[in-house]
Amino acid sequence: MAVRLVGGGEPQLSGYDPPDHDAGSGFGTQNCEWRNVDPHAVPRWGSIAFVTLRVETLISLSGNGSPDLQPAKTSSAGEFQDKRMHVLPPDQRLGDQSGQFYDEPSGVQLAVCYFRRANVEVKVFYQGMGNNSDGSEVHRPPEELEKAAHDVAAEALQRLGPPR
């Protein structure tokens, strides 16, 4: 899916940080980010584009490494304190709790889709800006970007499999 959305298949950034229980953290994070390497190779964003797809995963674990649901629920509640975040309609919901928003900070189009399943939270950011060869800006329909972010989140949920 990254190839279709960003024009590249391998993430430019990725990494896993395990929980640091000595420092009081019960969250492990896994992040991957794909960026278009060639500004001319991103479909549907114009002749010159800068596009990023980022998937952030937060896993809540207890001190012995077992799943810890309560911190994930608390963190999830915090996501919905962002006034832009809205709960997805029933036919689009993902996991135990999910939401989405669209924004245009500094001219960059941004769609975010979030879900929590048990002790795992996933947040997908799909953003970009582009221009045509005549210099005119490309403005993608917000619903397209929201759908793309949702599709990536749905694929992430499928790959998670059932809670264990």
C-alpha atoms as one frame of an Amber mdcrd trajectory, in Angstrom:
protein
   0.000   0.000   0.000   2.922   2.383   0.674   3.926   2.182  -2.992   0.469
   3.325  -4.080   0.284   6.164  -1.525   3.867   7.413  -1.378   5.701   5.939
  -4.349   8.171   3.819  -2.352   7.961   0.363  -0.842  10.591   0.353   1.897
  10.254   2.592   4.969  12.863   5.331   5.280  12.527   5.272   9.060  11.554
   2.401  11.336  12.347   1.181  14.780  11.144  -0.411  17.976  11.680   0.984
  21.465  10.784  -1.513  24.202   9.192  -0.345  27.458  11.659   1.006  29.991
  10.109  -0.205  33.242  13.040   1.197  35.246  12.053   4.656  34.028   8.368
   3.986  34.764   7.319   3.375  31.145   5.053   0.465  30.305   4.769   1.433
  26.641   6.737  -0.037  23.772   6.662   1.817  20.452   7.071   0.694  16.864
   7.187   3.366  14.165   7.549   3.161  10.392   7.646   6.066   7.967   7.607
   6.113   4.195   8.442   9.275   2.256   8.551   9.848  -1.442  12.205   9.882
  -2.411  11.554  11.274  -5.896   9.261  14.356  -5.808   8.115  13.470  -9.349
   7.075   9.872  -8.585   4.000  10.220  -6.385   0.774   9.485  -8.208  -2.128
  11.951  -7.960  -0.166  14.631  -6.068   0.959  16.640  -9.103   4.277  16.880
 -10.876   6.199  17.906  -7.738   5.070  16.406  -4.434   6.167  15.759  -0.883
   4.204  12.929   0.727   4.622  10.968   3.973   2.910   7.914   5.397   3.696
   7.190   9.057   2.374   4.352  11.205   2.915   4.608  14.963   2.175   1.645
  17.225   2.040   1.865  21.007   1.948  -1.353  23.051   1.072  -1.246  26.754
   2.836  -3.935  28.797   3.078  -4.650  32.510   6.403  -5.066  34.322   6.474
  -8.812  33.542   5.838  -8.232  29.822   2.172  -9.251  29.780  -0.475  -7.031
  28.115  -1.691  -4.141  30.275  -5.063  -2.830  29.153  -5.597   0.093  31.553
  -2.774   2.386  30.354  -3.894   1.784  26.749  -7.476   2.743  27.645  -6.241
   5.904  29.393  -4.052   6.821  26.420  -6.950   6.159  24.049  -9.205   8.503
  26.025  -6.528  11.178  25.616  -6.652  10.819  21.813 -10.293  11.914  21.840
  -9.536  15.047  23.851  -8.166  16.434  20.580 -11.259  18.318  19.349 -10.451
  17.445  15.737 -10.774  13.689  16.418 -14.201  12.253  15.698 -15.477   8.742
  16.331 -15.805   6.698  13.166 -19.289   5.619  12.036 -20.230   2.021  12.970
 -19.497   0.607   9.498 -15.936   2.049   9.580 -14.926   1.375  13.191 -11.708
  -0.465  13.878 -10.773  -2.379  17.023 -12.231  -1.435  20.394 -12.121   2.321
  19.804 -11.317   4.349  16.703 -11.388   7.856  15.329 -10.186  10.024  12.511
  -9.555  13.633  11.552  -8.433  15.786   8.657  -6.488  19.047   8.910  -4.402
  21.365   6.739  -1.583  22.748   8.911   0.639  25.187   6.992  -0.820  24.095
   3.632  -0.036  20.412   4.138  -3.007  18.088   3.784  -3.116  15.669   6.727
  -5.417  12.731   7.469  -5.036  10.788  10.731  -6.738   7.514  11.615  -6.429
   6.055  15.129  -7.565   2.804  16.698  -7.039   0.805  19.874  -7.404  -2.952
  20.120  -6.933  -4.298  23.644  -3.488  -3.011  24.728  -2.287  -1.883  21.273
  -2.839   1.563  19.775  -2.154   2.401  16.143  -2.087   5.860  14.601  -1.728
   6.391  10.849  -0.673   9.761   9.433  -1.016  10.383   5.695   0.075  13.835
   4.598   1.276  15.656   1.566   1.421  18.681  -0.630   1.953  18.943  -4.350
   2.096  21.266  -7.316   1.417  20.906 -11.013   4.089  21.835 -13.543   2.382
  25.240 -14.048   2.895  26.004 -10.320  -0.726  25.547  -9.293  -1.302  23.673
  -6.042  -2.788  20.195  -6.028  -5.536  19.881  -3.454  -6.652  16.288  -2.956
 -10.210  15.710  -1.693 -10.033  15.291   2.103 -12.246  12.178   1.914  -9.626
  10.462  -0.298  -6.888  11.082   2.239  -9.109   9.973   5.128  -9.984   6.785
   3.242  -6.307   6.098   2.521  -5.360   6.538   6.205  -8.311   4.336   7.212
  -7.305   1.634   4.709  -3.759   1.538   6.110  -5.147   1.354   9.670  -7.530
  -1.465   8.667  -4.600  -3.396   7.179  -2.596  -2.846  10.383  -5.523  -4.155
  12.439  -5.768  -7.232  10.234  -2.033  -7.897  10.623  -2.305  -7.568  14.422
  -4.596 -10.545  14.578  -6.680 -11.331  17.665  -5.591 -10.060  21.099  -3.505
 -12.552  23.086
